[in-house]
Short mmCIF file of C-alpha atoms in Angstrom, two decimals:
data_model
loop_
_atom_site.label_atom_id
_atom_site.label_comp_id
_atom_site.label_asym_id
_atom_site.label_seq_id
_atom_site.Cartn_x
_atom_site.Cartn_y
_atom_site.Cartn_z
CA MET A 56 18.96 6.27 -29.38
CA GLY A 57 18.59 2.66 -28.45
CA VAL A 58 15.90 1.99 -31.49
CA VAL A 59 17.91 3.80 -33.21
CA CYS A 60 21.12 1.93 -32.95
CA ALA A 61 18.94 -1.28 -32.90
CA THR A 62 17.86 0.15 -36.46
CA ALA A 63 21.49 0.46 -37.68
CA ARG A 64 22.50 -2.92 -36.76
CA ARG A 65 19.75 -4.44 -39.09
CA VAL A 66 20.27 -1.89 -42.07
CA ARG A 67 23.81 -2.58 -41.87
CA ARG A 68 23.98 -5.57 -43.96
CA ALA A 69 25.72 -4.15 -46.83
CA THR A 70 27.12 -6.16 -49.58
CA ILE A 71 31.08 -6.32 -48.91
CA GLY A 72 33.52 -8.03 -51.70
CA GLY A 73 30.24 -9.72 -52.77
CA VAL A 74 29.76 -11.39 -49.68
CA THR A 75 27.04 -10.34 -47.32
CA THR A 76 27.73 -9.99 -43.51
CA PRO A 77 25.71 -12.20 -41.42
CA PRO A 78 23.33 -10.57 -38.75
CA SER A 79 24.98 -10.87 -35.17
CA PRO A 80 23.23 -13.02 -33.07
CA HIS A 81 22.85 -9.90 -30.66
CA ASP A 82 20.81 -8.09 -32.93
CA ASP A 83 16.81 -7.89 -32.54
CA THR A 84 14.88 -9.40 -35.41
CA SER A 85 11.21 -9.06 -33.84
CA GLY A 86 10.75 -5.43 -35.50
CA PRO A 87 10.68 -4.32 -39.22
CA THR A 88 13.11 -5.40 -41.24
CA VAL A 89 14.65 -2.92 -43.98
CA VAL A 90 16.27 -3.76 -46.89
CA PRO A 91 19.50 -2.90 -47.80
CA VAL A 92 20.83 -1.19 -50.24
CA ALA A 93 24.06 -2.95 -51.66
CA ASP A 94 25.59 0.11 -53.44
CA GLU A 95 26.42 1.46 -50.17
CA ALA A 96 30.04 2.04 -48.72
CA PRO A 97 31.15 -0.16 -46.16
CA GLY A 98 30.35 0.93 -42.79
CA THR A 99 27.38 3.63 -44.09
CA VAL A 100 23.74 3.89 -43.47
CA ASP A 101 20.99 6.21 -45.35
CA ARG A 102 19.63 8.23 -43.06
CA THR A 103 16.08 7.76 -44.82
CA ASP A 104 16.23 4.15 -43.79
CA VAL A 105 17.12 4.77 -40.18
CA ILE A 106 14.51 7.31 -39.61
CA ALA A 107 11.61 5.13 -41.61
CA ALA A 108 12.63 2.38 -39.31
CA ALA A 109 12.94 4.02 -36.02
CA VAL A 110 9.41 5.02 -36.85
CA LYS A 111 8.13 1.89 -37.70
CA GLU A 112 9.74 0.52 -34.12
CA LEU A 113 7.92 3.65 -32.33
CA ALA A 114 4.81 2.79 -33.81
CA TRP A 115 5.47 -0.75 -32.36
CA TRP A 116 6.31 0.37 -28.55
CA CYS A 117 3.60 2.59 -29.19
CA VAL A 118 0.53 -0.04 -30.11
CA ARG A 119 2.56 -2.25 -27.09
CA LEU A 120 1.93 0.31 -24.92
CA LEU A 121 -1.51 1.02 -25.68
CA VAL A 122 -2.81 -2.28 -25.26
CA ILE A 123 -1.07 -2.31 -21.72
CA GLY A 124 -2.90 0.86 -21.45
CA ILE A 125 -5.82 -0.47 -21.85
CA THR A 126 -5.77 -3.77 -20.17
CA ALA A 127 -4.84 -1.52 -16.70
CA PHE A 128 -7.69 0.28 -17.25
CA ALA A 129 -9.83 -2.58 -17.66
CA ALA A 130 -8.30 -3.70 -14.12
CA TRP A 131 -8.67 -0.60 -12.73
CA TRP A 132 -12.48 -0.62 -13.80
CA GLY A 133 -12.63 -4.20 -12.84
CA LEU A 134 -11.53 -3.15 -9.40
CA GLY A 135 -14.12 -0.44 -8.77
CA LEU A 136 -17.00 -2.88 -9.51
CA MET A 137 -15.53 -5.55 -7.15
CA GLY A 138 -14.34 -3.19 -4.74
CA GLN A 139 -16.92 -3.88 -2.07
CA ALA A 140 -16.74 -7.83 -2.53
CA LEU A 141 -12.94 -7.90 -2.16
CA LEU A 142 -12.58 -5.95 0.37
CA PRO A 143 -13.05 -8.38 3.08
CA LEU A 144 -10.78 -10.59 1.46
CA ALA A 145 -7.87 -7.89 1.26
CA LEU A 146 -8.47 -7.37 4.96
CA ALA A 147 -8.15 -10.52 5.44
CA LEU A 148 -5.02 -10.90 3.64
CA ILE A 149 -4.03 -7.39 6.18
CA ILE A 150 -5.43 -9.48 9.43
CA SER A 151 -2.76 -12.59 8.49
CA THR A 152 0.23 -10.54 7.87
CA VAL A 153 -0.15 -9.78 11.50
CA LEU A 154 -1.57 -13.21 13.09
CA ILE A 155 0.89 -15.30 11.24
CA THR A 156 4.08 -14.86 13.62
CA PRO A 157 1.93 -16.14 16.72
CA THR A 158 0.34 -19.04 14.68
CA ALA A 159 3.56 -20.16 13.58
CA TRP A 160 4.84 -20.05 17.15
CA LEU A 161 2.05 -22.12 18.78
CA ARG A 162 2.23 -24.77 15.51
CA ARG A 163 6.06 -25.39 16.17
CA ALA A 164 5.34 -25.83 19.53
CA GLY A 165 3.35 -28.67 18.43
CA VAL A 166 -0.57 -27.14 18.54
CA PRO A 167 -2.81 -28.31 15.67
CA ALA A 168 -2.77 -25.80 12.97
CA GLY A 169 -7.02 -25.46 13.30
CA LEU A 170 -6.59 -25.15 16.75
CA ALA A 171 -3.39 -22.50 16.85
CA SER A 172 -5.12 -20.57 14.26
CA MET A 173 -8.58 -20.55 16.23
CA VAL A 174 -7.13 -19.29 19.88
CA VAL A 175 -5.13 -16.33 17.95
CA ILE A 176 -7.73 -15.48 16.17
CA LEU A 177 -9.80 -15.29 19.75
CA THR A 178 -7.07 -13.64 21.19
CA SER A 179 -7.35 -10.90 18.70
CA PHE A 180 -10.62 -10.48 19.32
CA SER A 181 -10.33 -10.47 23.24
CA ILE A 182 -7.72 -7.74 22.98
CA ALA A 183 -9.57 -5.56 20.50
CA GLY A 184 -13.43 -6.24 22.61
CA SER A 185 -11.17 -4.76 25.54
CA VAL A 186 -10.29 -1.64 23.96
CA VAL A 187 -13.56 -0.84 22.45
CA PHE A 188 -14.84 -1.63 26.14
CA PHE A 189 -12.77 0.43 27.69
CA VAL A 190 -12.96 3.39 25.24
CA ALA A 191 -16.96 3.40 24.69
CA PRO A 192 -17.66 4.36 28.20
CA ASP A 193 -14.95 7.44 28.03
CA VAL A 194 -16.48 8.77 24.88
CA VAL A 195 -20.15 8.60 26.19
CA ARG A 196 -19.40 9.90 29.64
CA GLN A 197 -17.80 13.21 28.17
CA SER A 198 -19.75 13.88 24.87
CA HIS A 199 -22.35 16.01 26.72
CA THR A 200 -20.01 17.93 28.77
CA LEU A 201 -18.21 18.29 25.59
CA TYR A 202 -21.35 19.33 23.81
CA TYR A 203 -22.31 21.99 26.25
CA GLN A 204 -18.50 23.33 26.30
CA ALA A 205 -19.15 23.18 22.32
CA VAL A 206 -21.67 25.68 22.33
CA GLN A 207 -19.57 28.16 25.06
CA GLY A 208 -16.44 27.82 22.65
CA ILE A 209 -18.51 29.13 19.69
CA GLN A 210 -20.07 32.02 21.68
CA GLN A 211 -16.32 32.71 22.89
CA LEU A 212 -15.26 32.51 19.05
CA GLU A 213 -17.99 34.92 18.35
CA LEU A 214 -16.70 37.37 21.08
CA TRP A 215 -13.38 36.85 19.43
CA LEU A 216 -14.51 37.73 16.11
CA GLN A 217 -16.09 40.87 17.22
CA GLY A 218 -12.72 42.14 18.88
CA PRO A 219 -9.94 43.41 17.17
CA PRO A 220 -8.26 43.30 14.68
CA LEU A 221 -11.77 41.40 12.64
CA ASN A 222 -14.08 43.78 14.50
CA ALA A 223 -17.12 42.18 12.96
CA ARG A 224 -20.30 43.28 13.53
CA ALA A 225 -22.90 41.37 15.70
CA GLU A 226 -25.50 42.02 12.81
CA ASP A 227 -23.11 39.72 10.62
CA LEU A 228 -22.31 37.19 12.45
CA GLU A 229 -26.16 36.27 13.74
CA ARG A 230 -26.74 36.53 10.09
CA TRP A 231 -24.14 34.11 9.32
CA PHE A 232 -25.31 32.09 11.98
CA SER A 233 -28.32 31.96 10.81
CA ASP A 234 -27.45 31.02 7.39
CA GLY A 235 -25.65 28.17 8.55
CA ALA A 236 -28.49 26.56 10.55
CA ALA A 237 -30.89 27.30 7.83
CA TRP A 238 -28.54 25.43 5.46
CA LEU A 239 -28.37 22.59 8.17
CA GLN A 240 -32.03 22.17 8.68
CA GLN A 241 -32.46 21.97 4.62
CA ARG A 242 -29.79 19.28 4.41
CA MET A 243 -31.59 17.02 7.70
CA GLY A 244 -33.64 14.99 5.82
CA LEU A 245 -30.77 13.70 3.74
CA ILE A 246 -28.45 13.51 6.59
CA ALA A 247 -31.52 11.27 8.59
CA GLY A 248 -31.37 9.08 5.56
CA GLN A 249 -27.80 9.03 5.41
CA VAL A 250 -27.86 7.70 8.94
CA PHE A 251 -30.66 5.35 8.42
CA ALA A 252 -28.71 3.70 5.19
CA GLY A 253 -25.96 3.84 7.85
CA LEU A 254 -27.57 1.30 10.00
CA GLY A 255 -29.27 -1.14 7.05
CA MET A 256 -25.56 -1.10 6.45
CA ALA A 257 -25.29 -2.73 10.11
CA GLY A 258 -26.15 -6.46 8.99
CA SER A 259 -23.81 -6.02 6.01
CA VAL A 260 -20.75 -5.11 8.33
CA ILE A 261 -21.80 -7.88 10.29
CA VAL A 262 -21.57 -10.16 7.57
CA ASN A 263 -18.47 -9.01 6.19
CA LEU A 264 -17.05 -9.30 9.91
CA MET A 265 -18.17 -12.66 9.91
CA VAL A 266 -16.27 -13.39 6.21
CA ILE A 267 -13.13 -11.46 6.96
CA THR A 268 -12.79 -14.20 10.34
CA VAL A 269 -13.53 -17.03 8.36
CA LEU A 270 -10.90 -16.29 5.11
CA THR A 271 -8.05 -14.99 8.40
CA PHE A 272 -8.65 -18.59 9.69
CA PHE A 273 -8.31 -20.40 6.55
CA PHE A 274 -5.85 -18.31 5.72
CA LEU A 275 -3.73 -18.89 9.25
CA LYS A 276 -4.57 -22.83 8.96
CA ASP A 277 -3.54 -23.61 5.05
CA GLY A 278 -2.06 -20.47 3.71
CA SER A 279 1.32 -22.68 3.31
CA ARG A 280 -0.16 -25.05 0.89
CA PHE A 281 -0.61 -21.95 -1.49
CA LEU A 282 2.58 -22.03 -3.17
CA PRO A 283 3.22 -25.84 -4.10
CA TRP A 284 -0.12 -25.55 -5.59
CA LEU A 285 0.43 -22.65 -7.54
CA THR A 286 3.97 -24.26 -8.88
CA HIS A 287 2.07 -27.31 -9.39
CA VAL A 288 -0.55 -25.53 -11.59
CA THR A 289 1.77 -22.99 -13.76
CA GLY A 290 4.25 -25.66 -13.75
CA HIS A 291 7.99 -25.11 -12.48
CA LYS A 292 9.27 -22.38 -14.64
CA ALA A 293 6.56 -19.69 -14.56
CA GLY A 294 5.71 -21.08 -10.54
CA ARG A 295 9.07 -20.25 -9.47
CA HIS A 296 8.62 -16.86 -10.87
CA LEU A 297 5.36 -16.31 -9.41
CA ALA A 298 6.34 -17.93 -5.95
CA GLU A 299 9.42 -15.29 -5.47
CA VAL A 300 7.09 -12.19 -6.76
CA LEU A 301 4.09 -13.61 -4.42
CA THR A 302 6.76 -14.19 -1.10
CA ARG A 303 8.81 -10.88 -1.66
CA CYS A 304 4.99 -9.10 -1.73
CA TRP A 305 3.69 -10.61 1.12
CA ASN A 306 7.20 -9.42 3.01
CA THR A 307 6.79 -5.81 1.95
CA LEU A 308 3.05 -6.19 2.82
CA SER A 309 3.64 -7.58 6.82
CA GLY A 310 6.63 -5.33 6.81
CA PHE A 311 4.96 -2.46 6.57
CA ILE A 312 2.00 -3.65 8.51
CA ARG A 313 4.53 -4.27 11.66
CA ALA A 314 6.71 -0.63 10.58
CA GLN A 315 3.33 1.31 10.66
CA ALA A 316 1.71 -0.35 13.65
CA LEU A 317 4.53 0.62 15.78
CA VAL A 318 4.88 3.95 14.41
CA SER A 319 1.18 4.65 15.30
CA LEU A 320 1.43 2.93 19.03
CA VAL A 321 4.14 5.37 19.33
CA ASP A 322 2.14 8.52 17.81
CA ALA A 323 -0.42 7.27 20.02
CA VAL A 324 1.20 6.74 23.32
CA PHE A 325 3.35 10.35 23.37
CA ILE A 326 0.08 12.09 22.11
CA GLY A 327 -2.50 10.44 24.64
CA ALA A 328 0.33 11.02 27.32
CA GLY A 329 0.43 14.89 26.48
CA LEU A 330 -3.35 15.30 26.28
CA VAL A 331 -3.63 13.34 29.45
CA MET A 332 -1.26 15.99 30.95
CA LEU A 333 -3.00 18.44 29.82
CA GLY A 334 -6.44 17.19 30.87
CA ILE A 335 -7.88 17.20 27.72
CA PRO A 336 -11.39 14.99 27.76
CA MET A 337 -11.45 11.50 25.83
CA ALA A 338 -7.76 10.92 25.89
CA LEU A 339 -8.17 7.67 25.49
CA ALA A 340 -10.30 7.76 22.65
CA LEU A 341 -8.37 10.49 20.99
CA ALA A 342 -4.93 8.17 21.37
CA THR A 343 -6.84 4.83 19.92
CA LEU A 344 -7.88 7.46 16.92
CA THR A 345 -4.27 8.36 16.34
CA PHE A 346 -3.40 4.67 16.23
CA ILE A 347 -5.95 3.28 13.75
CA ALA A 348 -5.55 6.56 11.62
CA GLY A 349 -1.55 5.93 11.50
CA PHE A 350 -2.21 3.01 9.51
CA VAL A 351 -3.31 5.49 6.66
CA PRO A 352 0.16 7.76 6.13
CA ILE A 353 0.78 11.41 6.05
CA VAL A 354 -2.99 12.00 6.16
CA GLY A 355 -4.51 9.75 9.04
CA ALA A 356 -1.86 11.85 10.83
CA VAL A 357 -3.05 15.06 10.32
CA VAL A 358 -6.88 13.68 10.65
CA ALA A 359 -6.19 12.62 13.94
CA GLY A 360 -4.26 15.88 15.38
CA LEU A 361 -7.11 18.12 13.70
CA VAL A 362 -9.40 15.93 16.44
CA ALA A 363 -7.24 16.62 18.81
CA VAL A 364 -6.71 20.19 18.60
CA LEU A 365 -10.58 20.54 17.94
CA VAL A 366 -11.36 18.81 20.86
CA ALA A 367 -8.72 20.90 22.78
CA PHE A 368 -10.62 24.12 21.74
CA VAL A 369 -13.75 23.31 22.45
CA SER A 370 -12.88 22.06 26.37
CA HIS A 371 -10.14 23.91 27.20
CA GLY A 372 -9.85 26.82 24.70
CA MET A 373 -7.22 28.46 22.22
CA THR A 374 -4.28 28.12 24.85
CA HIS A 375 -4.65 24.10 25.22
CA ALA A 376 -5.78 24.16 21.28
CA ILE A 377 -1.75 25.80 20.64
CA ILE A 378 -0.22 23.64 23.06
CA VAL A 379 -2.15 20.39 21.91
CA THR A 380 -0.68 21.83 18.22
CA VAL A 381 2.88 21.78 19.01
CA LEU A 382 2.62 18.23 20.59
CA VAL A 383 1.55 16.78 17.68
CA ILE A 384 3.75 18.73 15.46
CA VAL A 385 6.92 17.26 17.55
CA VAL A 386 5.26 14.04 17.71
CA GLN A 387 4.58 13.97 13.65
CA GLN A 388 8.22 15.09 13.32
CA LEU A 389 9.92 12.79 15.26
CA GLU A 390 7.85 9.85 13.75
CA GLY A 391 8.60 11.51 9.95
CA ASN A 392 12.07 12.05 10.26
CA VAL A 393 13.20 9.10 12.73
CA LEU A 394 11.24 6.12 13.18
CA SER A 395 9.78 6.15 9.86
CA PRO A 396 12.35 6.12 8.01
CA LEU A 397 14.13 3.93 9.78
CA LEU A 398 11.67 1.28 10.20
CA GLN A 399 9.70 1.48 6.99
CA SER A 400 12.81 2.27 4.76
CA ARG A 401 13.39 -1.89 4.04
CA ALA A 402 9.78 -2.25 4.34
CA MET A 403 8.61 -0.45 1.49
CA ASN A 404 11.26 1.92 0.00
CA LEU A 405 9.14 4.02 -1.48
CA HIS A 406 9.53 8.13 -1.98
CA PRO A 407 7.31 10.07 -0.03
CA VAL A 408 6.03 12.10 -2.96
CA ILE A 409 4.93 8.09 -4.18
CA VAL A 410 3.25 7.79 -0.86
CA LEU A 411 1.14 11.10 -0.90
CA LEU A 412 0.02 10.58 -4.47
CA SER A 413 -0.87 6.85 -3.39
CA VAL A 414 -2.92 8.08 -0.55
CA THR A 415 -4.54 10.81 -2.54
CA VAL A 416 -5.49 8.51 -6.16
CA GLY A 417 -6.90 6.07 -3.37
CA GLY A 418 -8.82 8.00 -1.56
CA ALA A 419 -10.58 9.83 -4.25
CA GLN A 420 -11.24 6.79 -6.09
CA PHE A 421 -12.20 3.94 -3.16
CA GLY A 422 -12.55 6.23 -0.23
CA ILE A 423 -11.16 4.86 3.26
CA PRO A 424 -10.47 2.04 2.04
CA GLY A 425 -8.63 3.04 -0.72
CA ALA A 426 -6.45 5.39 1.29
CA PHE A 427 -5.45 2.44 3.47
CA PHE A 428 -4.70 0.08 0.80
CA ALA A 429 -3.09 2.62 -1.50
CA VAL A 430 0.53 2.85 0.05
CA PRO A 431 0.75 -1.14 0.21
CA VAL A 432 -0.36 -1.41 -3.25
CA ALA A 433 2.21 0.55 -4.29
CA ALA A 434 4.66 -1.03 -2.44
CA MET A 435 3.85 -4.35 -3.57
CA ILE A 436 3.96 -2.95 -7.42
CA ALA A 437 7.07 -1.46 -6.81
CA VAL A 438 8.03 -5.19 -5.52
CA ILE A 439 7.05 -6.18 -9.10
CA ILE A 440 8.87 -3.94 -11.03
CA ARG A 441 12.59 -4.37 -9.19
CA TYR A 442 12.25 -8.06 -9.61
CA LEU A 443 11.34 -7.63 -13.69
CA GLY A 444 14.30 -4.97 -13.06
CA GLU A 445 16.81 -7.74 -11.50
CA LEU A 446 15.90 -10.53 -14.41
CA ILE A 447 16.81 -7.29 -17.20
CA ASP A 448 20.11 -6.76 -15.34
CA TRP A 449 20.75 -10.90 -15.36
CA LYS A 450 19.85 -11.23 -19.04
CA THR A 451 21.79 -8.34 -19.91
CA GLY A 452 24.97 -9.42 -18.00
CA GLU A 453 24.90 -6.28 -15.58
CA ILE A 454 24.79 -9.14 -12.40
CA ASN A 455 25.79 -12.48 -12.04
CA ALA A 456 23.75 -15.22 -11.09
CA GLU A 457 25.62 -15.22 -7.56
CA ASP A 458 24.20 -11.48 -7.35
CA LEU A 459 20.86 -12.70 -7.51
CA TYR A 460 18.79 -13.63 -4.04
CA ARG A 461 15.92 -15.02 -3.37
CA ALA A 462 12.84 -14.66 -0.92
CA THR A 463 11.46 -18.09 -1.45
CA HIS A 464 12.42 -21.17 0.59
CA PRO A 465 12.66 -24.11 -0.81
CA ASP A 466 10.26 -26.16 1.87
CA ASP A 467 7.99 -23.29 0.92
CA ILE A 468 7.45 -24.67 -2.78
CA HIS A 469 8.52 -28.01 -2.10
CA PRO A 470 7.05 -28.39 2.03
CA LYS A 471 8.58 -31.55 3.65
CA THR A 472 6.54 -34.05 4.77
CA GLY A 473 5.25 -34.65 8.67
CA GLY A 474 6.51 -30.79 9.17
CA THR A 475 4.33 -29.16 12.37
CA ALA A 476 4.53 -25.84 11.14
CA PRO A 477 5.10 -23.95 7.40
CA THR A 478 7.78 -21.68 7.26
CA THR A 479 6.78 -18.08 7.25
CA PRO A 480 8.32 -16.13 4.49
CA THR A 481 10.22 -13.52 6.68
CA THR A 482 13.07 -12.71 5.14
CA PRO A 483 13.37 -9.46 4.01
CA PRO A 484 14.07 -8.19 0.29
CA GLY A 485 17.07 -7.44 -0.41
CA THR A 486 19.31 -10.39 0.95
CA HIS A 487 20.10 -13.89 0.35
CA HIS A 488 18.10 -16.69 1.64
CA PRO A 489 20.55 -19.08 3.47
CA ALA A 490 19.18 -22.12 2.42
CA ALA A 491 17.90 -21.00 -1.28
CA LYS A 492 20.98 -19.18 -2.50
CA PRO A 493 20.69 -19.38 -6.53
CA THR A 494 23.00 -21.69 -7.83
CA GLN A 495 22.11 -21.12 -11.39
CA ALA A 496 20.43 -18.33 -13.39
CA PRO A 497 16.53 -17.81 -12.91
CA GLU A 498 15.29 -19.52 -15.88
CA VAL A 499 13.82 -16.29 -18.31
CA PRO A 500 13.25 -16.36 -21.88
CA THR A 501 16.26 -15.98 -24.05
CA GLN A 502 14.25 -13.97 -26.42
CA PRO A 503 12.49 -10.93 -25.98
CA ARG A 504 8.87 -11.25 -26.85
CA ASP A 505 6.55 -9.00 -28.86
#
């Protein structure tokens, strides 16, 4: 309808009383031009001209969308090729969103930037190492017991299958287990190869950890210089838009990480406490797994819950497995209906369907890292789309300049000399920054670009 209306305005150039009606300043003249028919009555347009112009306009839009689609596919293909190289950079950014706040506290207290960044990183490593130190012995100590309990659990499962209502025959069960053992033996070579390949990747993992540590250090130490540099390189008009979008993306990413960490911590505490009260082995390890898996929305909680139920079934039987299942469902319902909407509504503002599709596509294309980064990437794409929508609303007159807001503080783009700490962008999207209330509309092009 919009295409037809714009076309009709261009077509309506009929001669009235020997005077040609001048074009309206609001008409879009970037598309194909239609030659008017002079003998038409005033205010009438031939249907052929309208349809022809609409088809031409549609063809232009198809070409534009095709170019955008090809560009997006090329970006996706390039991302797949450089995924391993970009993974340390992405993880360093994620870690920096968590560590930037304590680093800023130390810098405001007068600690030099490099020393503050190093202290925060070493403290974080100490906390992570302490968790591994307490969890690993528990796993090693109880793994042998859990193995024998798994054998007993398989025997109990075999007896349960032989009873009602399935009444499976012992010969069939023996054949099924024999086929499974044969299938496993045939693939032992492949499994061993994957194990040795994993051991060979240990060196790569160590190198990646070192790269992530170095990148995180420089992000914390020199991250405040990025926006001024970007504004200087791209110019004020483009730089202010890029700075605003990047600041909003940073706020969204840091808000997501903080909210997801709190939600995962609540899940781990409640589920871990329930496992301890039930006497389930490796309760601390399962609670840690629940916390880590919680950073993959929806899917991570399900996987961690299934592992806890499986351990409960192997160690204590069906009754405890059912109790653990109920415990996991109750905690997940509390998290999904109370905590997540309360904490993440302002951080991401994404529909659960978008979250699930993002995790599914990211996991299918890039594995576990793709599932982990899927929701933050989707949230940042949504931030960019919302910002463009705000500019369009201002350009069309639907909102005023006073209705616009900025997440970027002026000191982030033009830092004051002699400061001791950067201004961390913590203003949530959707609010006016007290020191950056816009006094004029953003500088956007006055004419649409083809």
